[in-house]
């Protein structure tokens, strides 16, 4: 059954003010990234108000996971679209995004200031130290479901492992060209699975031409935001190596330690993790750069839902799309794990390595939450700074 192809407003007609309040509330309390966002949206839309059935909500998760960009943001927009059409999608999406964006802009001004207090510099250096462990934790948490999706055949499992390895190597070595590795893995799997009926549409991912990056800082910021919003298959961590290369090496907007601070801020604030790009934009061009980066990064998510929401069910069951994602998915997970290597190499002080090791044990051995790991690392950084340890980049 084509669950999503009924009309522009296929679900119950919920008041826009209700959507604004409820989605804004989730935007304020949604610490913990996509898992927390999914739990809160399910509690709101399925459990408490019964606006959506359990199967409708699960179909929404599956459909938005097929898209590039921040999946939990797209799920929030999608649920609002189901309740009030395009107006609901716009209101719900903005109210979900804006609270965390406002907070991360304020923290950007504090953490990136050249005359920031010593304790702030220590907190930034400490939280940034844990980011590589957070990336590794994110990858390991995705492995079981991805391995199950690959199937039980020897060939399928071997290809899955190969794609995982290629993604990890790509994230650790080729930076801005990582997306081509992800697309290549997806196309390879699509060719293998649909060999009798291959068409050019099997590679339905956005292979974008790289424009000349000499149009000024704002144009460069917009281009980075577009890559974050349109190419980040597998979650925000997939795009981190590319964003790091642009922000630190290509444009020199930030130092490597400052980029770690940006990733940490994206993790400890509520709302979408992709808001890290706003910190990069702030470093490049102040408040206007931050707003531009965020606007461009989130625009594809709105476009996907507004223009394609009614077609999601057909997309989800398309054999070629599923084959592409069976190759690109494990490559994306490998890229998330591989991102830990350049993030770890960006550490500049020996004490930060100790914080990284502690965070890795907290996340990978003890199985604790990302937010507590980053807050604990920040506290260790404050202690180190006040004790006289170096905290500069």
mmCIF file of C-alpha atoms in Angstrom:
data_model
loop_
_atom_site.group_PDB
_atom_site.id
_atom_site.type_symbol
_atom_site.label_atom_id
_atom_site.label_comp_id
_atom_site.label_asym_id
_atom_site.label_seq_id
_atom_site.Cartn_x
_atom_site.Cartn_y
_atom_site.Cartn_z
ATOM 1 C CA UNK A 1 0.000 0.000 0.000
ATOM 2 C CA UNK A 2 1.273 3.475 -0.888
ATOM 3 C CA UNK A 3 1.130 4.945 2.589
ATOM 4 C CA UNK A 4 2.328 8.412 1.672
ATOM 5 C CA UNK A 5 0.659 9.093 -1.654
ATOM 6 C CA UNK A 6 -2.741 10.289 -0.479
ATOM 7 C CA UNK A 7 -2.611 14.090 -0.539
ATOM 8 C CA UNK A 8 -0.582 17.075 0.532
ATOM 9 C CA UNK A 9 -2.110 16.816 4.023
ATOM 10 C CA UNK A 10 -2.623 13.062 4.453
ATOM 11 C CA UNK A 11 -3.000 12.951 8.242
ATOM 12 C CA UNK A 12 -5.183 14.675 10.857
ATOM 13 C CA UNK A 13 -5.352 18.454 10.586
ATOM 14 C CA UNK A 14 -3.451 19.657 13.654
ATOM 15 C CA UNK A 15 -3.309 23.372 14.484
ATOM 16 C CA UNK A 16 -0.124 25.137 13.423
ATOM 17 C CA UNK A 17 0.287 26.651 16.889
ATOM 18 C CA UNK A 18 0.238 23.142 18.361
ATOM 19 C CA UNK A 19 2.905 22.013 15.892
ATOM 20 C CA UNK A 20 4.979 25.119 16.656
ATOM 21 C CA UNK A 21 4.810 24.490 20.397
ATOM 22 C CA UNK A 22 5.432 20.744 20.357
ATOM 23 C CA UNK A 23 8.209 20.741 17.748
ATOM 24 C CA UNK A 24 9.807 23.730 19.460
ATOM 25 C CA UNK A 25 9.710 21.852 22.765
ATOM 26 C CA UNK A 26 11.511 18.884 21.193
ATOM 27 C CA UNK A 27 14.024 21.302 19.682
ATOM 28 C CA UNK A 28 14.764 22.597 23.190
ATOM 29 C CA UNK A 29 15.042 19.268 25.021
ATOM 30 C CA UNK A 30 16.320 17.007 22.227
ATOM 31 C CA UNK A 31 19.789 16.353 23.643
ATOM 32 C CA UNK A 32 21.445 13.154 22.498
ATOM 33 C CA UNK A 33 21.112 13.297 18.725
ATOM 34 C CA UNK A 34 18.878 11.235 16.403
ATOM 35 C CA UNK A 35 18.003 8.407 18.855
ATOM 36 C CA UNK A 36 16.611 10.948 21.327
ATOM 37 C CA UNK A 37 14.752 12.807 18.576
ATOM 38 C CA UNK A 38 13.085 9.609 17.359
ATOM 39 C CA UNK A 39 11.973 8.677 20.881
ATOM 40 C CA UNK A 40 10.502 12.145 21.488
ATOM 41 C CA UNK A 41 8.710 12.280 18.132
ATOM 42 C CA UNK A 42 7.252 8.803 18.626
ATOM 43 C CA UNK A 43 6.041 9.692 22.118
ATOM 44 C CA UNK A 44 4.386 12.860 20.768
ATOM 45 C CA UNK A 45 2.863 11.653 17.513
ATOM 46 C CA UNK A 46 2.112 7.979 18.196
ATOM 47 C CA UNK A 47 1.882 7.322 21.918
ATOM 48 C CA UNK A 48 0.395 10.479 23.401
ATOM 49 C CA UNK A 49 -1.758 12.023 20.684
ATOM 50 C CA UNK A 50 -2.203 9.118 18.222
ATOM 51 C CA UNK A 51 -1.819 11.464 15.292
ATOM 52 C CA UNK A 52 0.095 8.715 13.468
ATOM 53 C CA UNK A 53 -0.037 4.949 13.721
ATOM 54 C CA UNK A 54 3.043 2.968 14.704
ATOM 55 C CA UNK A 55 3.387 1.646 11.149
ATOM 56 C CA UNK A 56 3.095 5.138 9.641
ATOM 57 C CA UNK A 57 5.826 6.386 11.953
ATOM 58 C CA UNK A 58 8.101 3.423 11.173
ATOM 59 C CA UNK A 59 7.556 4.006 7.459
ATOM 60 C CA UNK A 60 8.574 7.618 7.992
ATOM 61 C CA UNK A 61 11.818 6.531 9.656
ATOM 62 C CA UNK A 62 12.579 4.122 6.829
ATOM 63 C CA UNK A 63 11.828 6.677 4.129
ATOM 64 C CA UNK A 64 13.879 9.502 5.631
ATOM 65 C CA UNK A 65 16.813 7.165 6.189
ATOM 66 C CA UNK A 66 16.979 6.743 2.424
ATOM 67 C CA UNK A 67 17.765 10.432 1.981
ATOM 68 C CA UNK A 68 21.046 12.309 2.328
ATOM 69 C CA UNK A 69 21.177 14.910 5.069
ATOM 70 C CA UNK A 70 20.159 14.832 8.753
ATOM 71 C CA UNK A 71 17.643 11.984 9.041
ATOM 72 C CA UNK A 72 16.102 12.999 12.380
ATOM 73 C CA UNK A 73 15.509 16.537 11.097
ATOM 74 C CA UNK A 74 13.824 15.098 8.024
ATOM 75 C CA UNK A 75 11.711 12.842 10.251
ATOM 76 C CA UNK A 76 10.601 15.860 12.294
ATOM 77 C CA UNK A 77 9.689 17.726 9.101
ATOM 78 C CA UNK A 78 7.954 14.649 7.692
ATOM 79 C CA UNK A 79 5.785 14.108 10.793
ATOM 80 C CA UNK A 80 4.709 17.749 10.723
ATOM 81 C CA UNK A 81 3.965 17.408 6.996
ATOM 82 C CA UNK A 82 1.727 14.424 7.719
ATOM 83 C CA UNK A 83 -0.251 16.516 10.192
ATOM 84 C CA UNK A 84 -0.635 19.825 8.342
ATOM 85 C CA UNK A 85 0.886 19.597 4.867
ATOM 86 C CA UNK A 86 3.459 22.063 3.603
ATOM 87 C CA UNK A 87 2.637 24.716 6.204
ATOM 88 C CA UNK A 88 3.072 22.166 8.984
ATOM 89 C CA UNK A 89 6.379 20.981 7.524
ATOM 90 C CA UNK A 90 7.768 24.514 7.423
ATOM 91 C CA UNK A 91 6.553 25.454 10.912
ATOM 92 C CA UNK A 92 7.533 22.143 12.521
ATOM 93 C CA UNK A 93 10.930 22.003 10.864
ATOM 94 C CA UNK A 94 11.864 25.560 11.759
ATOM 95 C CA UNK A 95 10.684 25.203 15.360
ATOM 96 C CA UNK A 96 12.697 21.980 15.673
ATOM 97 C CA UNK A 97 15.892 23.553 14.285
ATOM 98 C CA UNK A 98 15.900 27.121 15.642
ATOM 99 C CA UNK A 99 16.314 26.516 19.436
ATOM 100 C CA UNK A 100 19.529 24.547 19.001
ATOM 101 C CA UNK A 101 20.760 26.971 16.348
ATOM 102 C CA UNK A 102 20.329 29.962 18.668
ATOM 103 C CA UNK A 103 22.181 28.146 21.446
ATOM 104 C CA UNK A 104 25.038 27.000 19.212
ATOM 105 C CA UNK A 105 25.488 30.533 17.838
ATOM 106 C CA UNK A 106 25.825 31.893 21.362
ATOM 107 C CA UNK A 107 28.316 29.193 22.268
ATOM 108 C CA UNK A 108 30.249 29.830 19.043
ATOM 109 C CA UNK A 109 30.719 33.467 20.002
ATOM 110 C CA UNK A 110 31.960 32.365 23.437
ATOM 111 C CA UNK A 111 34.232 29.472 22.444
ATOM 112 C CA UNK A 112 35.773 31.072 19.343
ATOM 113 C CA UNK A 113 36.500 34.443 20.932
ATOM 114 C CA UNK A 114 40.220 35.246 21.006
ATOM 115 C CA UNK A 115 39.929 36.598 24.562
ATOM 116 C CA UNK A 116 37.774 33.793 25.969
ATOM 117 C CA UNK A 117 38.261 33.086 29.711
ATOM 118 C CA UNK A 118 40.714 30.344 30.641
ATOM 119 C CA UNK A 119 37.997 27.994 31.854
ATOM 120 C CA UNK A 120 36.138 28.329 28.541
ATOM 121 C CA UNK A 121 39.296 27.474 26.601
ATOM 122 C CA UNK A 122 39.833 24.489 28.877
ATOM 123 C CA UNK A 123 36.244 23.275 28.436
ATOM 124 C CA UNK A 124 36.573 23.579 24.667
ATOM 125 C CA UNK A 125 39.882 21.706 24.576
ATOM 126 C CA UNK A 126 38.503 18.985 26.835
ATOM 127 C CA UNK A 127 35.257 18.443 24.922
ATOM 128 C CA UNK A 128 37.130 18.540 21.625
ATOM 129 C CA UNK A 129 39.438 15.802 22.886
ATOM 130 C CA UNK A 130 36.513 13.371 23.134
ATOM 131 C CA UNK A 131 35.164 13.906 19.626
ATOM 132 C CA UNK A 132 37.183 11.106 17.992
ATOM 133 C CA UNK A 133 35.753 8.643 20.544
ATOM 134 C CA UNK A 134 32.240 9.919 19.785
ATOM 135 C CA UNK A 135 32.792 9.213 16.076
ATOM 136 C CA UNK A 136 33.975 5.669 16.787
ATOM 137 C CA UNK A 137 31.014 5.095 19.111
ATOM 138 C CA UNK A 138 28.574 6.329 16.465
ATOM 139 C CA UNK A 139 30.023 3.928 13.895
ATOM 140 C CA UNK A 140 29.992 0.877 16.166
ATOM 141 C CA UNK A 141 26.361 1.510 17.116
ATOM 142 C CA UNK A 142 25.348 1.323 13.436
ATOM 143 C CA UNK A 143 27.245 -1.845 12.536
ATOM 144 C CA UNK A 144 24.772 -4.556 13.736
ATOM 145 C CA UNK A 145 21.769 -3.296 11.750
ATOM 146 C CA UNK A 146 23.889 -2.697 8.660
ATOM 147 C CA UNK A 147 25.431 -6.181 8.825
ATOM 148 C CA UNK A 148 21.976 -7.740 9.175
ATOM 149 C CA UNK A 149 20.724 -5.799 6.157
ATOM 150 C CA UNK A 150 23.622 -7.103 4.059
ATOM 151 C CA UNK A 151 22.207 -10.635 4.223
ATOM 152 C CA UNK A 152 23.732 -13.963 5.135
ATOM 153 C CA UNK A 153 25.374 -14.917 1.849
ATOM 154 C CA UNK A 154 29.152 -15.163 1.826
ATOM 155 C CA UNK A 155 29.476 -12.803 -1.124
ATOM 156 C CA UNK A 156 27.115 -10.225 0.366
ATOM 157 C CA UNK A 157 28.959 -10.243 3.698
ATOM 158 C CA UNK A 158 32.339 -9.951 1.955
ATOM 159 C CA UNK A 159 31.136 -6.966 -0.098
ATOM 160 C CA UNK A 160 29.697 -5.368 3.051
ATOM 161 C CA UNK A 161 33.069 -5.656 4.789
ATOM 162 C CA UNK A 162 34.805 -4.260 1.728
ATOM 163 C CA UNK A 163 32.527 -1.246 1.541
ATOM 164 C CA UNK A 164 33.030 -0.658 5.278
ATOM 165 C CA UNK A 165 36.794 -0.726 4.829
ATOM 166 C CA UNK A 166 36.744 1.556 1.784
ATOM 167 C CA UNK A 167 34.630 4.109 3.629
ATOM 168 C CA UNK A 168 37.022 4.101 6.577
ATOM 169 C CA UNK A 169 40.087 4.484 4.385
ATOM 170 C CA UNK A 170 38.401 7.265 2.421
ATOM 171 C CA UNK A 171 37.483 9.248 5.526
ATOM 172 C CA UNK A 172 41.010 8.925 6.885
ATOM 173 C CA UNK A 173 42.843 9.811 3.671
ATOM 174 C CA UNK A 174 40.941 11.603 0.897
ATOM 175 C CA UNK A 175 38.882 14.160 2.832
ATOM 176 C CA UNK A 176 36.912 16.234 0.313
ATOM 177 C CA UNK A 177 36.553 13.347 -2.146
ATOM 178 C CA UNK A 178 34.936 11.022 0.390
ATOM 179 C CA UNK A 179 31.495 11.395 -1.169
ATOM 180 C CA UNK A 180 32.799 9.840 -4.393
ATOM 181 C CA UNK A 181 33.873 6.744 -2.436
ATOM 182 C CA UNK A 182 30.373 6.470 -0.925
ATOM 183 C CA UNK A 183 28.707 6.853 -4.309
ATOM 184 C CA UNK A 184 31.126 4.377 -5.871
ATOM 185 C CA UNK A 185 30.271 1.715 -3.279
ATOM 186 C CA UNK A 186 26.559 2.331 -3.790
ATOM 187 C CA UNK A 187 26.822 2.094 -7.569
ATOM 188 C CA UNK A 188 28.927 -1.072 -7.333
ATOM 189 C CA UNK A 189 26.316 -2.824 -5.209
ATOM 190 C CA UNK A 190 23.499 -1.616 -7.461
ATOM 191 C CA UNK A 191 25.303 -3.016 -10.492
ATOM 192 C CA UNK A 192 25.844 -6.369 -8.771
ATOM 193 C CA UNK A 193 22.254 -6.725 -7.544
ATOM 194 C CA UNK A 194 20.401 -5.383 -10.598
ATOM 195 C CA UNK A 195 22.794 -6.473 -13.340
ATOM 196 C CA UNK A 196 20.146 -7.637 -15.826
ATOM 197 C CA UNK A 197 18.377 -4.240 -15.864
ATOM 198 C CA UNK A 198 21.037 -1.635 -15.216
ATOM 199 C CA UNK A 199 20.152 1.919 -16.163
ATOM 200 C CA UNK A 200 21.808 5.213 -15.396
ATOM 201 C CA UNK A 201 19.184 5.882 -12.729
ATOM 202 C CA UNK A 202 20.622 3.202 -10.467
ATOM 203 C CA UNK A 203 23.126 5.758 -9.268
ATOM 204 C CA UNK A 204 20.443 8.029 -7.895
ATOM 205 C CA UNK A 205 22.821 9.921 -5.615
ATOM 206 C CA UNK A 206 23.798 13.541 -6.189
ATOM 207 C CA UNK A 207 27.162 13.577 -7.991
ATOM 208 C CA UNK A 208 27.748 17.311 -7.923
ATOM 209 C CA UNK A 209 30.284 19.149 -9.990
ATOM 210 C CA UNK A 210 32.801 21.005 -7.882
ATOM 211 C CA UNK A 211 32.433 24.725 -8.626
ATOM 212 C CA UNK A 212 35.215 27.239 -8.563
ATOM 213 C CA UNK A 213 35.669 28.318 -4.972
ATOM 214 C CA UNK A 214 36.875 31.815 -5.747
ATOM 215 C CA UNK A 215 33.557 33.650 -5.433
ATOM 216 C CA UNK A 216 34.198 34.991 -1.952
ATOM 217 C CA UNK A 217 33.819 33.766 1.577
ATOM 218 C CA UNK A 218 30.025 33.643 1.599
ATOM 219 C CA UNK A 219 29.929 31.598 -1.595
ATOM 220 C CA UNK A 220 32.424 29.169 -0.057
ATOM 221 C CA UNK A 221 30.349 28.970 3.139
ATOM 222 C CA UNK A 222 27.238 28.236 1.075
ATOM 223 C CA UNK A 223 29.048 25.498 -0.832
ATOM 224 C CA UNK A 224 30.202 23.830 2.387
ATOM 225 C CA UNK A 225 26.646 24.056 3.753
ATOM 226 C CA UNK A 226 25.250 22.458 0.605
ATOM 227 C CA UNK A 227 27.647 19.520 0.853
ATOM 228 C CA UNK A 228 26.670 19.022 4.487
ATOM 229 C CA UNK A 229 22.946 19.116 3.741
ATOM 230 C CA UNK A 230 22.879 17.212 0.471
ATOM 231 C CA UNK A 231 25.684 14.655 0.721
ATOM 232 C CA UNK A 232 25.780 13.483 4.343
ATOM 233 C CA UNK A 233 24.578 9.890 3.905
ATOM 234 C CA UNK A 234 24.653 7.984 7.173
ATOM 235 C CA UNK A 235 24.478 10.953 9.548
ATOM 236 C CA UNK A 236 26.420 14.061 10.382
ATOM 237 C CA UNK A 237 29.712 12.295 11.144
ATOM 238 C CA UNK A 238 30.056 11.156 7.535
ATOM 239 C CA UNK A 239 30.532 14.735 6.407
ATOM 240 C CA UNK A 240 33.032 15.644 9.150
ATOM 241 C CA UNK A 241 36.212 14.772 7.204
ATOM 242 C CA UNK A 242 35.024 16.888 4.275
ATOM 243 C CA UNK A 243 33.975 19.766 6.526
ATOM 244 C CA UNK A 244 37.261 19.563 8.424
ATOM 245 C CA UNK A 245 39.256 19.723 5.201
ATOM 246 C CA UNK A 246 37.325 22.773 3.981
ATOM 247 C CA UNK A 247 37.294 24.680 7.259
ATOM 248 C CA UNK A 248 40.870 23.947 8.357
ATOM 249 C CA UNK A 249 42.961 23.226 5.273
ATOM 250 C CA UNK A 250 41.265 24.792 2.237
ATOM 251 C CA UNK A 251 39.925 28.075 3.626
ATOM 252 C CA UNK A 252 41.789 28.305 6.956
ATOM 253 C CA UNK A 253 38.697 29.575 8.750
ATOM 254 C CA UNK A 254 39.549 27.556 11.864
ATOM 255 C CA UNK A 255 42.450 25.760 13.462
ATOM 256 C CA UNK A 256 42.202 21.996 13.928
ATOM 257 C CA UNK A 257 41.475 22.342 17.680
ATOM 258 C CA UNK A 258 38.749 24.896 16.956
ATOM 259 C CA UNK A 259 37.140 22.455 14.540
ATOM 260 C CA UNK A 260 37.068 19.847 17.301
ATOM 261 C CA UNK A 261 35.321 22.439 19.465
ATOM 262 C CA UNK A 262 32.738 22.933 16.683
ATOM 263 C CA UNK A 263 31.991 19.207 16.495
ATOM 264 C CA UNK A 264 31.680 19.030 20.282
ATOM 265 C CA UNK A 265 29.254 21.963 20.310
ATOM 266 C CA UNK A 266 27.123 20.217 17.705
ATOM 267 C CA UNK A 267 26.962 17.162 19.970
ATOM 268 C CA UNK A 268 26.127 18.813 23.294
ATOM 269 C CA UNK A 269 23.428 21.199 22.049
ATOM 270 C CA UNK A 270 19.839 20.052 21.429
ATOM 271 C CA UNK A 271 18.498 19.529 17.949
ATOM 272 C CA UNK A 272 20.330 18.303 14.844
ATOM 273 C CA UNK A 273 24.035 17.450 15.080
ATOM 274 C CA UNK A 274 24.478 18.928 11.578
ATOM 275 C CA UNK A 275 24.294 22.363 13.213
ATOM 276 C CA UNK A 276 28.050 21.996 13.592
ATOM 277 C CA UNK A 277 28.158 23.666 10.177
ATOM 278 C CA UNK A 278 26.855 26.865 11.783
ATOM 279 C CA UNK A 279 29.983 27.044 13.934
ATOM 280 C CA UNK A 280 32.100 26.687 10.799
ATOM 281 C CA UNK A 281 30.100 29.463 9.142
ATOM 282 C CA UNK A 282 30.537 31.657 12.214
ATOM 283 C CA UNK A 283 34.304 31.169 12.129
ATOM 284 C CA UNK A 284 34.312 32.103 8.432
ATOM 285 C CA UNK A 285 32.039 35.147 8.363
ATOM 286 C CA UNK A 286 30.512 35.816 11.771
ATOM 287 C CA UNK A 287 26.775 35.635 12.431
ATOM 288 C CA UNK A 288 25.831 36.044 8.766
ATOM 289 C CA UNK A 289 28.119 33.207 7.768
ATOM 290 C CA UNK A 290 26.593 30.987 10.470
ATOM 291 C CA UNK A 291 23.033 31.735 9.373
ATOM 292 C CA UNK A 292 23.902 31.200 5.712
ATOM 293 C CA UNK A 293 25.623 27.887 6.405
ATOM 294 C CA UNK A 294 22.685 26.634 8.476
ATOM 295 C CA UNK A 295 20.088 27.807 5.941
ATOM 296 C CA UNK A 296 21.844 26.122 3.022
ATOM 297 C CA UNK A 297 22.535 22.930 5.005
ATOM 298 C CA UNK A 298 18.894 22.471 6.072
ATOM 299 C CA UNK A 299 17.239 23.603 2.842
ATOM 300 C CA UNK A 300 17.597 20.169 1.142
ATOM 301 C CA UNK A 301 15.788 18.485 4.056
ATOM 302 C CA UNK A 302 12.764 20.749 3.598
ATOM 303 C CA UNK A 303 12.891 20.298 -0.177
ATOM 304 C CA UNK A 304 12.993 16.495 0.045
ATOM 305 C CA UNK A 305 9.849 16.400 2.220
ATOM 306 C CA UNK A 306 7.888 19.166 0.524
ATOM 307 C CA UNK A 307 8.557 17.904 -2.999
ATOM 308 C CA UNK A 308 8.902 14.176 -2.470
ATOM 309 C CA UNK A 309 6.947 13.206 0.651
ATOM 310 C CA UNK A 310 4.080 11.629 -1.266
ATOM 311 C CA UNK A 311 6.498 9.452 -3.249
ATOM 312 C CA UNK A 312 8.442 8.064 -0.279
ATOM 313 C CA UNK A 313 6.759 4.679 -0.266
ATOM 314 C CA UNK A 314 7.670 3.933 -3.880
ATOM 315 C CA UNK A 315 11.223 5.136 -3.233
ATOM 316 C CA UNK A 316 11.573 2.914 -0.189
ATOM 317 C CA UNK A 317 10.555 -0.182 -2.131
ATOM 318 C CA UNK A 318 12.549 0.520 -5.291
ATOM 319 C CA UNK A 319 15.020 -2.347 -5.812
ATOM 320 C CA UNK A 320 17.702 -0.131 -7.339
ATOM 321 C CA UNK A 321 17.537 2.371 -4.481
ATOM 322 C CA UNK A 322 17.762 -0.419 -1.914
ATOM 323 C CA UNK A 323 20.750 -1.908 -3.743
ATOM 324 C CA UNK A 324 22.517 1.462 -3.869
ATOM 325 C CA UNK A 325 22.000 1.981 -0.144
ATOM 326 C CA UNK A 326 23.229 -1.531 0.618
ATOM 327 C CA UNK A 327 26.593 -0.436 -0.776
ATOM 328 C CA UNK A 328 26.643 3.201 0.341
ATOM 329 C CA UNK A 329 25.367 2.380 3.847
ATOM 330 C CA UNK A 330 28.319 0.321 5.121
ATOM 331 C CA UNK A 331 30.715 2.702 3.362
ATOM 332 C CA UNK A 332 29.134 5.552 5.317
ATOM 333 C CA UNK A 333 29.570 3.652 8.581
ATOM 334 C CA UNK A 334 33.195 3.016 7.722
ATOM 335 C CA UNK A 335 33.577 6.718 6.979
ATOM 336 C CA UNK A 336 32.199 7.597 10.398
ATOM 337 C CA UNK A 337 34.772 5.300 12.030
ATOM 338 C CA UNK A 338 37.526 6.576 9.752
ATOM 339 C CA UNK A 339 36.698 10.154 10.720
ATOM 340 C CA UNK A 340 38.071 9.349 14.177
ATOM 341 C CA UNK A 341 41.606 9.237 12.731
ATOM 342 C CA UNK A 342 41.911 12.856 11.500
ATOM 343 C CA UNK A 343 39.943 14.023 14.528
ATOM 344 C CA UNK A 344 42.374 12.270 16.855
ATOM 345 C CA UNK A 345 45.386 13.580 14.959
ATOM 346 C CA UNK A 346 44.071 17.125 15.433
ATOM 347 C CA UNK A 347 44.785 16.966 19.186
ATOM 348 C CA UNK A 348 47.729 19.152 20.105
ATOM 349 C CA UNK A 349 48.450 18.423 23.788
ATOM 350 C CA UNK A 350 49.379 15.190 25.551
ATOM 351 C CA UNK A 351 46.767 15.597 28.296
ATOM 352 C CA UNK A 352 44.061 15.602 25.603
ATOM 353 C CA UNK A 353 45.085 12.078 24.600
ATOM 354 C CA UNK A 354 44.302 10.972 28.150
ATOM 355 C CA UNK A 355 40.882 12.605 27.939
ATOM 356 C CA UNK A 356 40.286 10.861 24.606
ATOM 357 C CA UNK A 357 41.182 7.491 26.099
ATOM 358 C CA UNK A 358 38.870 8.119 29.066
ATOM 359 C CA UNK A 359 36.007 9.106 26.750
ATOM 360 C CA UNK A 360 36.585 5.996 24.625
ATOM 361 C CA UNK A 361 36.310 3.772 27.698
ATOM 362 C CA UNK A 362 33.201 5.651 28.860
ATOM 363 C CA UNK A 363 31.462 5.241 25.491
ATOM 364 C CA UNK A 364 32.739 1.972 24.068
ATOM 365 C CA UNK A 365 33.367 -0.101 27.186
ATOM 366 C CA UNK A 366 30.845 1.314 29.665
ATOM 367 C CA UNK A 367 28.194 2.096 27.017
ATOM 368 C CA UNK A 368 27.341 5.513 28.451
ATOM 369 C CA UNK A 369 25.813 8.477 26.607
ATOM 370 C CA UNK A 370 27.561 10.878 24.257
ATOM 371 C CA UNK A 371 26.336 13.967 26.099
ATOM 372 C CA UNK A 372 27.753 12.819 29.461
ATOM 373 C CA UNK A 373 31.040 11.899 27.756
ATOM 374 C CA UNK A 374 31.404 15.365 26.242
ATOM 375 C CA UNK A 375 30.355 17.195 29.406
ATOM 376 C CA UNK A 376 32.756 15.072 31.459
ATOM 377 C CA UNK A 377 35.562 15.746 28.983
ATOM 378 C CA UNK A 378 34.799 19.461 29.170
ATOM 379 C CA UNK A 379 35.027 19.317 32.981
ATOM 380 C CA UNK A 380 38.391 17.552 32.745
ATOM 381 C CA UNK A 381 39.531 20.271 30.364
ATOM 382 C CA UNK A 382 38.565 22.986 32.834
ATOM 383 C CA UNK A 383 40.509 21.195 35.574
ATOM 384 C CA UNK A 384 43.533 20.833 33.297
ATOM 385 C CA UNK A 385 43.431 24.494 32.280
ATOM 386 C CA UNK A 386 43.149 25.750 35.873
ATOM 387 C CA UNK A 387 46.027 23.451 36.834
ATOM 388 C CA UNK A 388 48.252 25.141 34.266
ATOM 389 C CA UNK A 389 48.084 22.683 31.349
ATOM 390 C CA UNK A 390 48.346 24.239 27.879
ATOM 391 C CA UNK A 391 44.997 24.732 26.112
ATOM 392 C CA UNK A 392 45.879 26.843 23.076
ATOM 393 C CA UNK A 393 45.642 25.592 19.475
#
